[in-house]
Short mmCIF file of C-alpha atoms in Angstrom, two decimals:
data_model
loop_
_atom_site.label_atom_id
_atom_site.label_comp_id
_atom_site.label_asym_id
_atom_site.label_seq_id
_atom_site.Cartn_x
_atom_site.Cartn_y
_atom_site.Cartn_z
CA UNK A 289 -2.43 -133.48 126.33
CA UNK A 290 -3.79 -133.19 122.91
CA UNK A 291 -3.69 -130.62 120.15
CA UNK A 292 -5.64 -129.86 117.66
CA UNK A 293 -4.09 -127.40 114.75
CA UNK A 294 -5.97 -126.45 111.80
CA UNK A 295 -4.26 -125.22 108.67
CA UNK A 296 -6.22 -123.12 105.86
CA UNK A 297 -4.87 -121.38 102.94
CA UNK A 298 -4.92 -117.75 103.30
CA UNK A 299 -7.94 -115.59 101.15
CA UNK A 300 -6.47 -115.04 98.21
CA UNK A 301 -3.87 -117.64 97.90
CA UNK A 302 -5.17 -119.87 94.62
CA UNK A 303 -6.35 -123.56 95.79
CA UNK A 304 -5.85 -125.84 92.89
CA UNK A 305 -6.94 -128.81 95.15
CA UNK A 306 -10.18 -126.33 96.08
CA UNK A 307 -10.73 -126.36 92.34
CA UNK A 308 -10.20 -129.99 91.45
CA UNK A 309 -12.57 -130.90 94.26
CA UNK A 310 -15.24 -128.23 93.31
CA UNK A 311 -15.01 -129.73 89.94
CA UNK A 312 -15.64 -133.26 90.75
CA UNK A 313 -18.36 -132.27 93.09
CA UNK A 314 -20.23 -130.50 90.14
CA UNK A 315 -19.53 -133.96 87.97
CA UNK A 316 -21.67 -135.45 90.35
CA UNK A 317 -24.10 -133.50 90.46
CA UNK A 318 -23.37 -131.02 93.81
CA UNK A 319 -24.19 -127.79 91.72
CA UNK A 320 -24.77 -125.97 95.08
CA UNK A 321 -21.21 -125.75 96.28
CA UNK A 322 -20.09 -122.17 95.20
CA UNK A 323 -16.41 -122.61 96.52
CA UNK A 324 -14.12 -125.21 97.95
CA UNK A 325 -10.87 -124.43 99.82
CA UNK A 326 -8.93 -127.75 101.09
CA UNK A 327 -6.58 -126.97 104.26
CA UNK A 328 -4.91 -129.54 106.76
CA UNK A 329 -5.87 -131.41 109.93
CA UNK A 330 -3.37 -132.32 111.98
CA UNK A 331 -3.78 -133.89 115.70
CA UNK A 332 -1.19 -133.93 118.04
CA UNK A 333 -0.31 -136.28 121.15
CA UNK A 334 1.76 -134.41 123.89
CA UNK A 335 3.23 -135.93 126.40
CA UNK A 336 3.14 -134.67 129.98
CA UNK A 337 3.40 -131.07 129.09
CA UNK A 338 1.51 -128.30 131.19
CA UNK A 339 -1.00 -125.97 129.25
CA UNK A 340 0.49 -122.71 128.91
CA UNK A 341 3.81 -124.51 127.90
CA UNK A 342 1.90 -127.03 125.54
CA UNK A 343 0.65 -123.78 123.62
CA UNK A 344 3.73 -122.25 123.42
CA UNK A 345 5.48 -125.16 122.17
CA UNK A 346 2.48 -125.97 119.35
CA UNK A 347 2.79 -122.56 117.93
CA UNK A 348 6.52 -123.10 117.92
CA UNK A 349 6.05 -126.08 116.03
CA UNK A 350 3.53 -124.26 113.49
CA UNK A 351 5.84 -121.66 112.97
CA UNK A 352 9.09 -123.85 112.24
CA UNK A 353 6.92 -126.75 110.28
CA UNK A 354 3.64 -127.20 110.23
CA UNK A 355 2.51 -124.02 108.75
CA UNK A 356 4.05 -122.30 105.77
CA UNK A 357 3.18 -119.13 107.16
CA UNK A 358 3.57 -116.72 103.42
CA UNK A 359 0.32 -118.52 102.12
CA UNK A 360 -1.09 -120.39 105.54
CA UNK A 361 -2.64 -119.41 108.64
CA UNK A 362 -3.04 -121.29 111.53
CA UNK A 363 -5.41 -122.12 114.33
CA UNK A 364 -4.32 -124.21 117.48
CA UNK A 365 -7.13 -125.80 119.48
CA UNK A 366 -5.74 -127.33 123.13
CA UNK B 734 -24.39 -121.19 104.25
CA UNK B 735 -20.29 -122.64 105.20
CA UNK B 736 -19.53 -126.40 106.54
CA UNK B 737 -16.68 -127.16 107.78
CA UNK B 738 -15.38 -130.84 107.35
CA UNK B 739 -12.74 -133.08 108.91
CA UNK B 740 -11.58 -135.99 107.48
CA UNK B 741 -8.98 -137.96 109.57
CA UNK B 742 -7.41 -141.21 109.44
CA UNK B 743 -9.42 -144.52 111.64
CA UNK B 744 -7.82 -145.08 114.46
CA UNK B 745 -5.40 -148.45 113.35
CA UNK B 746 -4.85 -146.81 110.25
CA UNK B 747 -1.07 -146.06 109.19
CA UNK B 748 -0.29 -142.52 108.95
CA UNK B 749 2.92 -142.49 107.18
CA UNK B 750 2.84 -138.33 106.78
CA UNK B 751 1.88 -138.15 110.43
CA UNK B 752 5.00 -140.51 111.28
CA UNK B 753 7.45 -138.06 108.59
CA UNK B 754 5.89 -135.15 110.44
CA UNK B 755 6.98 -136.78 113.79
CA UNK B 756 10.32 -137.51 113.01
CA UNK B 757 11.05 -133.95 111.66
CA UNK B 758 9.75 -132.45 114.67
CA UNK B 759 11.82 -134.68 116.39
CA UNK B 760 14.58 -133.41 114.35
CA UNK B 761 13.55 -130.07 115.52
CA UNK B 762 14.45 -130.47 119.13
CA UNK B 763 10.46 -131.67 119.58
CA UNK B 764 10.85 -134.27 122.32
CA UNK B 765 7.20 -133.94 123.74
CA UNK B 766 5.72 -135.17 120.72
CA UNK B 767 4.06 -138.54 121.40
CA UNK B 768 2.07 -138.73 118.36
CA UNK B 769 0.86 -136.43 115.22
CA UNK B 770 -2.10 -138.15 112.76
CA UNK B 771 -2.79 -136.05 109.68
CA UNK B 772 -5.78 -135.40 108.23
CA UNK B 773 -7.56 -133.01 105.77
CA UNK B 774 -9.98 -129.78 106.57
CA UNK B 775 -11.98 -128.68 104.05
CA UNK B 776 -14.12 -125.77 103.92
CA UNK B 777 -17.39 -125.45 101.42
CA UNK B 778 -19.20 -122.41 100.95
CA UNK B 779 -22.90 -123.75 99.91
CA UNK B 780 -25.67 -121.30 98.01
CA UNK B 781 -28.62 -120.65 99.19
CA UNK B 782 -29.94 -124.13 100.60
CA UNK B 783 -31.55 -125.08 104.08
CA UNK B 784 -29.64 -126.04 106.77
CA UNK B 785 -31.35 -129.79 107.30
CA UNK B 786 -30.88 -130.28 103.57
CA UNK B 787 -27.44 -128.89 103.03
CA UNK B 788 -26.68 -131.53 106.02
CA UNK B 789 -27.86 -134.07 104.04
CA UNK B 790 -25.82 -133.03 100.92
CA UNK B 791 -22.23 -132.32 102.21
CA UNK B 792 -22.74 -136.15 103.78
CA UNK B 793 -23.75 -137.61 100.78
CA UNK B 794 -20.17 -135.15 99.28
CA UNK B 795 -18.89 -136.91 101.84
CA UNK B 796 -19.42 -140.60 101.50
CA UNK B 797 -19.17 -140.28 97.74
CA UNK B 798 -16.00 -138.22 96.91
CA UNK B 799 -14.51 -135.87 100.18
CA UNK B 800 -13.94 -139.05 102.62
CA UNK B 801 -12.59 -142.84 102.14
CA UNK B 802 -14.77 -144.42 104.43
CA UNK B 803 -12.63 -147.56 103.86
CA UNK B 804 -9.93 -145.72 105.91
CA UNK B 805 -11.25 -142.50 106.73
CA UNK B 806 -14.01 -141.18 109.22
CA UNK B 807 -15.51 -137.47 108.50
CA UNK B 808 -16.87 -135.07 110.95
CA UNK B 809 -19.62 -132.07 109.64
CA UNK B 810 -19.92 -128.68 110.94
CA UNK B 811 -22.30 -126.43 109.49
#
């Protein structure tokens, strides 16, 4: 089973990386991008794990690690 | 207009964050992890621009400054 977890800064929280990106992009040239926000991607390999537990155990894992829930949310795709 | 973009790793490519992230969850009491690659997610908000041609721009951002395409394949949603 695979997971798929997507982890975004929450509105409001400041993006530096966001910035630095939106930046370059305007160096070269991109003058249409009006805002840039940089989260993670991160893609799991379960073992043999049934659904409902698999989605328990992911949001577990988001909770504990993956996510620093003050400033990130989370989004868990199975 | 938003896209959404995901960058990950090529398959064969070392992921030495996905292997720390591994081994902490491990650490954790994670047994059922078999394997965790990490990539980026980025999110652009784009003015007002037409949806064929804002395709072409974000993979032009793309293949110029978001993605290595050495090491790294990219994935558009707009």
């Amino acid at each position: 089973m695979n997971a798929k977890i997507y982890i975004t800064l929450k509105p409001g929280v400041l993006d530096p990386q966001g910035k630095a990106v939106k930046h370059s992009l305007e160096t070269l040239g991109f003058n249409e991008v009006a805002d840039v926000r940089v989260g993670k991607f991160i893609e799991l390999k379960l073992g043999d794990i049934a659904r409902s537990e698999a989605e328990k155990k992911v949001k577990e894992m988001c909770e504990k690690l993956l996510a620093n829930t003050v400033i990130e949310s989370y989004k868990i795709e199975l």
